Amino acid sequence: MRWWMAALVVGAQLVVGTMVGPDAAAAAEVTTLREAAAARGLQVGSAVSASALETDPAYRDRVAAEFNTVTTENEFKWSVLEPVRGRYDFSRADRIVDFAAAHGQAVRGQTLVWHSSLPEWLTTGTFSQAELRDILRNHVQTVVSRYRGRVAVWDVVNEPLAEDGTPRDGFWLSRLGLGYLADAFHWARAVDPAAQLYLNEYSTETNAAKARGLYELVRDLRARGVPVDGVGFQTHKLLTSRLSALGDVLRRFADLGLDVAITELDVRVPVPADATELAQQAEVYAWAAQACLAVPRCRSITTWGFTDARSWIPAQYPGWGAATLLDESLGAKPAYRRLLAVLRDWQRPGTGPVAWWRLDDWGGTTASDASGSGHSAVVSGTTLGWYERQPTTFALRGDGAGTGAVTAGPVVDTARSYAVSAWVSLTSKTARRVVASQDGAARSAFTLSYEPSTDRWVFAVPLADSVQAGVRTVSSTSVPAVNRWTHLTAVWNAGWGRMQLYVDGVLEMTAPPSGQPPATGWTGRGPFRIGRSSAGEAFAGGISDVRVFARVVDAAEAAALADAAVGRWTFDGHTGDESWFSRDGFPRPEQVGFTADRAGRPARALLLTGTEVIDVRGGMTLWTDRSYTVTAWVRLTDANRDGRPDGAGDQVVASQDGRERGTFQLQYESDNGRWAYKVPVTDSGPTGWPTVESLAPAVAGRWTHLAAVWNAGWGRFQLYVDGVLQGTSAATTSPPATGGLHVGVSMTGGRLTGALDDVQVHQRALQPHEITTLATP
Ligand code: 9MR
């Protein structure tokens, strides 16, 4: 430290020393990333360069100050270590390892086995399979043993998967077969048993095929006793990323008994970046950090470089840059301030669920607890991951006999206020079908179930933990539907001794009726059960998204929990999906702009200039042969202010793929200048397009709310503009979708020029009053 820096620090401490109260607390707050992370037992780091550490004092000081872990950006890559066969040069790696040791930092070594950055002698040499395996073993052993005790974490294998989640057909697989993966981990463990051994991969931060492939790979390796300790998620992202599935993905891997880490975080921005874009970028950093903080086994957050002066992005993605935390002169960008604030201040929302089983885990028999409380449940009689919750995601399937999931211990104190909510799809009414319960000693302390004698949903609380005790119940007024996803919320209000039951977000019954004495609850000290009671009454059908709250849930929250939206893109500076399903949208091309929303808030709506569109990958979003609703706020561009749109031809707001054409198109129709909701008679071959049009021509340049409703039971489709029904058209069918949803285009064209906001899709026909609410500016 230079003398004047020391003087400043001492001065600052003196100032702090004289302050009292909250100001003192604020001033004493942590000011570096490493302090903030260390206070949580977390590591925060960056990829660093040996030459920058050597030549750039400001860089060096910043690395020392901000991080408690560093990753070698290139210094452990084989082409750097052993450019000539048999002649290792460890000098650059040593520089980083020594620097880290001097500054109390852990080292992540990247990487031992990779298909890329291999020396030429290796890639062009002719070796037998046995020779090549020996070369690889020798390399792993040489490097790991030299740094035993000094490199805490190895990215043993880097990027072993292809984009579809199958093993990458790279250098090692093609020459050694899949066995090279397990070998590398065993060799590394044998040489340094204390080092943490990771598998590192990119583009596995979403709910996509590659993440599932990775999950299957590491589960299989672990099952075979391969010493994989952790999985690294590189997290190279765009400023339009929402990362809405990252927390779930991390949690799933953690529940395999693995550590997880964010290993190469950066967020690229089109350059030059403006203030709005830098603010959006900061949010992406914050979301990444929050996802990690929400998962106790997430051990570290590492960025891929920390200054825009040294980042791989500009060279790799021309036109993009500004991807890191600090600007080119090491000044803090909004991203740095947001990351620091999240590391320092973020807390799990205290009012959130105390347990939350999404039950959409990818196979296996562990239901992860998304609340972060660690109440994972063991599934028996079935496996997760093969039963659909609308549309096309997974749930627990109860067979009505041997199925269920159970926690290790109690989840909620049933003597105090609590609430339990779940999505269910009942398949059989022949017996009591328990959705959720918590064990007492002699009986369940409560059950939420289907009751065959009354043909109702029932929330039941025995008056005491004895089989003789009476039971207080509250029943639905509606008759439970079969094979229809229904949302249930049961609330026990201890203060009032009152029970409530909501069905699809609507309060159906409260007990006791006025005048009756309130019941007192008692504490069930046994485990929580999903799809089962302690007496073995098993649910028949699907269960999904079970949440337990250690408090009362009110009517507004019960309605929100029952929101059946299967996709919601708010376009608040990102293209992520804010619905439960986390189907983030991908801009095509990558660069997409944002504009002010209808309330004038900057960067809160999507801006399309006739070249960009949003694709929702990962299969179907909507079953278009069942009832559905698509809504959007749209403003067609009108540069010359004549009320007519600038773009030529039809302009599609949203459409979902069929075989040869979209199975619906919500659009501006250029022929007659009106809004139109079109459903083809068939999605291939010659077809007609039954259409509902707006009563008046579309007015460009102003925000308009559109809602398209297909009511399958009634065989009608309807278009609403600004909450007003424009017309109803009869159709006998709506073709089933076969592919993904698009925003701003259909699979056959019709790009939109304008702004879009709050696109929602629901797998049901919304009621007129619901559409009116959505259309309220
Ligand atoms: O940032 C690294 C760049 O300097 C190298 O030229 C390149 C090839 O070795 O690797 C870059 O780092 C990559 C990392 O090793 C693995 N994940 C992707 C990173 C960015 O390409």
mmCIF file with all atom_site columns, N, CA and C in Angstrom, residues 721-755:
data_model
loop_
_atom_site.group_PDB
_atom_site.id
_atom_site.type_symbol
_atom_site.label_atom_id
_atom_site.label_alt_id
_atom_site.label_comp_id
_atom_site.label_asym_id
_atom_site.label_entity_id
_atom_site.label_seq_id
_atom_site.pdbx_PDB_ins_code
_atom_site.Cartn_x
_atom_site.Cartn_y
_atom_site.Cartn_z
_atom_site.occupancy
_atom_site.B_iso_or_equiv
_atom_site.pdbx_formal_charge
_atom_site.auth_seq_id
_atom_site.auth_comp_id
_atom_site.auth_asym_id
_atom_site.auth_atom_id
_atom_site.pdbx_PDB_model_num
ATOM 1   N N  . VAL A 1 721 ? -59.763 -5.875  -28.341 1.00 0.00 ? 721 VAL A N  1
ATOM 2   C CA . VAL A 1 721 ? -58.845 -4.760  -28.510 1.00 0.00 ? 721 VAL A CA 1
ATOM 3   C C  . VAL A 1 721 ? -59.131 -3.773  -27.382 1.00 0.00 ? 721 VAL A C  1
ATOM 4   N N  . ASP A 1 722 ? -58.095 -3.437  -26.644 1.00 0.00 ? 722 ASP A N  1
ATOM 5   C CA . ASP A 1 722 ? -58.241 -2.559  -25.484 1.00 0.00 ? 722 ASP A CA 1
ATOM 6   C C  . ASP A 1 722 ? -59.353 -3.032  -24.558 1.00 0.00 ? 722 ASP A C  1
ATOM 7   N N  . GLY A 1 723 ? -59.446 -4.343  -24.406 1.00 0.00 ? 723 GLY A N  1
ATOM 8   C CA . GLY A 1 723 ? -60.376 -4.926  -23.449 1.00 0.00 ? 723 GLY A CA 1
ATOM 9   C C  . GLY A 1 723 ? -61.791 -5.065  -23.986 1.00 0.00 ? 723 GLY A C  1
ATOM 10  N N  . VAL A 1 724 ? -62.018 -4.659  -25.237 1.00 0.00 ? 724 VAL A N  1
ATOM 11  C CA . VAL A 1 724 ? -63.374 -4.707  -25.792 1.00 0.00 ? 724 VAL A CA 1
ATOM 12  C C  . VAL A 1 724 ? -63.445 -5.818  -26.837 1.00 0.00 ? 724 VAL A C  1
ATOM 13  N N  . LEU A 1 725 ? -64.456 -6.661  -26.708 1.00 0.00 ? 725 LEU A N  1
ATOM 14  C CA . LEU A 1 725 ? -64.632 -7.754  -27.657 1.00 0.00 ? 725 LEU A CA 1
ATOM 15  C C  . LEU A 1 725 ? -64.927 -7.204  -29.053 1.00 0.00 ? 725 LEU A C  1
ATOM 16  N N  . GLN A 1 726 ? -64.155 -7.657  -30.042 1.00 0.00 ? 726 GLN A N  1
ATOM 17  C CA . GLN A 1 726 ? -64.332 -7.182  -31.411 1.00 0.00 ? 726 GLN A CA 1
ATOM 18  C C  . GLN A 1 726 ? -65.210 -8.119  -32.232 1.00 0.00 ? 726 GLN A C  1
ATOM 19  N N  . GLY A 1 727 ? -65.165 -9.379  -31.888 1.00 0.00 ? 727 GLY A N  1
ATOM 20  C CA . GLY A 1 727 ? -65.962 -10.318 -32.653 1.00 0.00 ? 727 GLY A CA 1
ATOM 21  C C  . GLY A 1 727 ? -65.694 -11.742 -32.220 1.00 0.00 ? 727 GLY A C  1
ATOM 22  N N  . THR A 1 728 ? -66.621 -12.626 -32.601 1.00 0.00 ? 728 THR A N  1
ATOM 23  C CA . THR A 1 728 ? -66.513 -14.034 -32.263 1.00 0.00 ? 728 THR A CA 1
ATOM 24  C C  . THR A 1 728 ? -66.673 -14.821 -33.553 1.00 0.00 ? 728 THR A C  1
ATOM 25  N N  . SER A 1 729 ? -65.778 -15.771 -33.740 1.00 0.00 ? 729 SER A N  1
ATOM 26  C CA . SER A 1 729 ? -65.871 -16.562 -34.960 1.00 0.00 ? 729 SER A CA 1
ATOM 27  C C  . SER A 1 729 ? -65.980 -18.024 -34.575 1.00 0.00 ? 729 SER A C  1
ATOM 28  N N  . ALA A 1 730 ? -66.796 -18.735 -35.308 1.00 0.00 ? 730 ALA A N  1
ATOM 29  C CA . ALA A 1 730 ? -66.937 -20.165 -35.019 1.00 0.00 ? 730 ALA A CA 1
ATOM 30  C C  . ALA A 1 730 ? -65.870 -20.942 -35.771 1.00 0.00 ? 730 ALA A C  1
ATOM 31  N N  . ALA A 1 731 ? -65.349 -21.944 -35.120 1.00 0.00 ? 731 ALA A N  1
ATOM 32  C CA . ALA A 1 731 ? -64.413 -22.847 -35.790 1.00 0.00 ? 731 ALA A CA 1
ATOM 33  C C  . ALA A 1 731 ? -64.608 -24.193 -35.131 1.00 0.00 ? 731 ALA A C  1
ATOM 34  N N  . THR A 1 732 ? -64.402 -25.249 -35.848 1.00 0.00 ? 732 THR A N  1
ATOM 35  C CA . THR A 1 732 ? -64.578 -26.549 -35.220 1.00 0.00 ? 732 THR A CA 1
ATOM 36  C C  . THR A 1 732 ? -63.306 -26.991 -34.526 1.00 0.00 ? 732 THR A C  1
ATOM 37  N N  . THR A 1 733 ? -62.171 -26.576 -35.063 1.00 0.00 ? 733 THR A N  1
ATOM 38  C CA . THR A 1 733 ? -60.915 -27.004 -34.448 1.00 0.00 ? 733 THR A CA 1
ATOM 39  C C  . THR A 1 733 ? -59.901 -25.879 -34.490 1.00 0.00 ? 733 THR A C  1
ATOM 40  N N  . SER A 1 734 ? -58.861 -26.082 -33.706 1.00 0.00 ? 734 SER A N  1
ATOM 41  C CA . SER A 1 734 ? -57.672 -25.245 -33.765 1.00 0.00 ? 734 SER A CA 1
ATOM 42  C C  . SER A 1 734 ? -56.528 -26.248 -33.850 1.00 0.00 ? 734 SER A C  1
ATOM 43  N N  . PRO A 1 735 ? -55.678 -26.188 -34.868 1.00 0.00 ? 735 PRO A N  1
ATOM 44  C CA . PRO A 1 735 ? -54.675 -27.246 -35.035 1.00 0.00 ? 735 PRO A CA 1
ATOM 45  C C  . PRO A 1 735 ? -53.717 -27.313 -33.851 1.00 0.00 ? 735 PRO A C  1
ATOM 46  N N  . PRO A 1 736 ? -53.258 -28.525 -33.522 1.00 0.00 ? 736 PRO A N  1
ATOM 47  C CA . PRO A 1 736 ? -52.276 -28.638 -32.431 1.00 0.00 ? 736 PRO A CA 1
ATOM 48  C C  . PRO A 1 736 ? -50.931 -28.073 -32.868 1.00 0.00 ? 736 PRO A C  1
ATOM 49  N N  . ALA A 1 737 ? -50.287 -27.343 -31.967 1.00 0.00 ? 737 ALA A N  1
ATOM 50  C CA . ALA A 1 737 ? -48.959 -26.819 -32.273 1.00 0.00 ? 737 ALA A CA 1
ATOM 51  C C  . ALA A 1 737 ? -47.944 -27.961 -32.266 1.00 0.00 ? 737 ALA A C  1
ATOM 52  N N  . THR A 1 738 ? -46.898 -27.783 -33.037 1.00 0.00 ? 738 THR A N  1
ATOM 53  C CA . THR A 1 738 ? -45.832 -28.788 -33.034 1.00 0.00 ? 738 THR A CA 1
ATOM 54  C C  . THR A 1 738 ? -44.494 -28.178 -32.660 1.00 0.00 ? 738 THR A C  1
ATOM 55  N N  . GLY A 1 739 ? -44.440 -26.853 -32.491 1.00 0.00 ? 739 GLY A N  1
ATOM 56  C CA . GLY A 1 739 ? -43.151 -26.232 -32.210 1.00 0.00 ? 739 GLY A CA 1
ATOM 57  C C  . GLY A 1 739 ? -43.283 -25.021 -31.325 1.00 0.00 ? 739 GLY A C  1
ATOM 58  N N  . GLY A 1 740 ? -42.282 -24.165 -31.399 1.00 0.00 ? 740 GLY A N  1
ATOM 59  C CA . GLY A 1 740 ? -42.147 -23.073 -30.452 1.00 0.00 ? 740 GLY A CA 1
ATOM 60  C C  . GLY A 1 740 ? -42.970 -21.840 -30.786 1.00 0.00 ? 740 GLY A C  1
ATOM 61  N N  . LEU A 1 741 ? -43.015 -20.960 -29.818 1.00 0.00 ? 741 LEU A N  1
ATOM 62  C CA . LEU A 1 741 ? -43.718 -19.682 -29.940 1.00 0.00 ? 741 LEU A CA 1
ATOM 63  C C  . LEU A 1 741 ? -42.738 -18.633 -30.460 1.00 0.00 ? 741 LEU A C  1
ATOM 64  N N  . HIS A 1 742 ? -43.255 -17.703 -31.249 1.00 0.00 ? 742 HIS A N  1
ATOM 65  C CA . HIS A 1 742 ? -42.453 -16.565 -31.696 1.00 0.00 ? 742 HIS A CA 1
ATOM 66  C C  . HIS A 1 742 ? -43.177 -15.278 -31.337 1.00 0.00 ? 742 HIS A C  1
ATOM 67  N N  . VAL A 1 743 ? -42.409 -14.289 -30.988 1.00 0.00 ? 743 VAL A N  1
ATOM 68  C CA . VAL A 1 743 ? -42.941 -12.955 -30.737 1.00 0.00 ? 743 VAL A CA 1
ATOM 69  C C  . VAL A 1 743 ? -42.357 -12.042 -31.806 1.00 0.00 ? 743 VAL A C  1
ATOM 70  N N  . GLY A 1 744 ? -43.237 -11.309 -32.514 1.00 0.00 ? 744 GLY A N  1
ATOM 71  C CA . GLY A 1 744 ? -42.768 -10.379 -33.543 1.00 0.00 ? 744 GLY A CA 1
ATOM 72  C C  . GLY A 1 744 ? -42.611 -11.009 -34.910 1.00 0.00 ? 744 GLY A C  1
ATOM 73  N N  . VAL A 1 745 ? -43.078 -12.243 -35.094 1.00 0.00 ? 745 VAL A N  1
ATOM 74  C CA . VAL A 1 745 ? -42.969 -12.916 -36.394 1.00 0.00 ? 745 VAL A CA 1
ATOM 75  C C  . VAL A 1 745 ? -43.720 -14.243 -36.285 1.00 0.00 ? 745 VAL A C  1
ATOM 76  N N  . SER A 1 746 ? -44.048 -14.832 -37.429 1.00 0.00 ? 746 SER A N  1
ATOM 77  C CA . SER A 1 746 ? -44.526 -16.223 -37.430 1.00 0.00 ? 746 SER A CA 1
ATOM 78  C C  . SER A 1 746 ? -43.492 -17.054 -38.169 1.00 0.00 ? 746 SER A C  1
ATOM 79  N N  . MET A 1 747 ? -43.699 -18.345 -38.228 1.00 0.00 ? 747 MET A N  1
ATOM 80  C CA . MET A 1 747 ? -42.701 -19.182 -38.916 1.00 0.00 ? 747 MET A CA 1
ATOM 81  C C  . MET A 1 747 ? -42.672 -18.903 -40.408 1.00 0.00 ? 747 MET A C  1
ATOM 82  N N  . THR A 1 748 ? -43.699 -18.234 -40.944 1.00 0.00 ? 748 THR A N  1
ATOM 83  C CA . THR A 1 748 ? -43.705 -17.919 -42.376 1.00 0.00 ? 748 THR A CA 1
ATOM 84  C C  . THR A 1 748 ? -43.499 -16.433 -42.632 1.00 0.00 ? 748 THR A C  1
ATOM 85  N N  . GLY A 1 749 ? -43.111 -15.670 -41.596 1.00 0.00 ? 749 GLY A N  1
ATOM 86  C CA . GLY A 1 749 ? -42.750 -14.276 -41.828 1.00 0.00 ? 749 GLY A CA 1
ATOM 87  C C  . GLY A 1 749 ? -43.696 -13.303 -41.141 1.00 0.00 ? 749 GLY A C  1
ATOM 88  N N  . GLY A 1 750 ? -43.704 -12.051 -41.626 1.00 0.00 ? 750 GLY A N  1
ATOM 89  C CA . GLY A 1 750 ? -44.563 -11.023 -41.049 1.00 0.00 ? 750 GLY A CA 1
ATOM 90  C C  . GLY A 1 750 ? -43.913 -10.322 -39.871 1.00 0.00 ? 750 GLY A C  1
ATOM 91  N N  . ARG A 1 751 ? -42.686 -9.818  -40.086 1.00 0.00 ? 751 ARG A N  1
ATOM 92  C CA . ARG A 1 751 ? -41.971 -9.176  -38.974 1.00 0.00 ? 751 ARG A CA 1
ATOM 93  C C  . ARG A 1 751 ? -42.644 -7.873  -38.554 1.00 0.00 ? 751 ARG A C  1
ATOM 94  N N  . LEU A 1 752 ? -42.611 -7.644  -37.279 1.00 0.00 ? 752 LEU A N  1
ATOM 95  C CA . LEU A 1 752 ? -43.263 -6.467  -36.714 1.00 0.00 ? 752 LEU A CA 1
ATOM 96  C C  . LEU A 1 752 ? -42.251 -5.332  -36.556 1.00 0.00 ? 752 LEU A C  1
ATOM 97  N N  . THR A 1 753 ? -42.720 -4.122  -36.840 1.00 0.00 ? 753 THR A N  1
ATOM 98  C CA . THR A 1 753 ? -41.917 -2.928  -36.591 1.00 0.00 ? 753 THR A CA 1
ATOM 99  C C  . THR A 1 753 ? -42.673 -2.119  -35.550 1.00 0.00 ? 753 THR A C  1
ATOM 100 N N  . GLY A 1 754 ? -42.147 -2.124  -34.336 1.00 0.00 ? 754 GLY A N  1
ATOM 101 C CA . GLY A 1 754 ? -42.862 -1.426  -33.276 1.00 0.00 ? 754 GLY A CA 1
ATOM 102 C C  . GLY A 1 754 ? -42.379 -1.874  -31.917 1.00 0.00 ? 754 GLY A C  1
ATOM 103 N N  . ALA A 1 755 ? -43.215 -1.611  -30.919 1.00 0.00 ? 755 ALA A N  1
ATOM 104 C CA . ALA A 1 755 ? -42.856 -1.954  -29.549 1.00 0.00 ? 755 ALA A CA 1
ATOM 105 C C  . ALA A 1 755 ? -43.854 -2.976  -29.022 1.00 0.00 ? 755 ALA A C  1
#
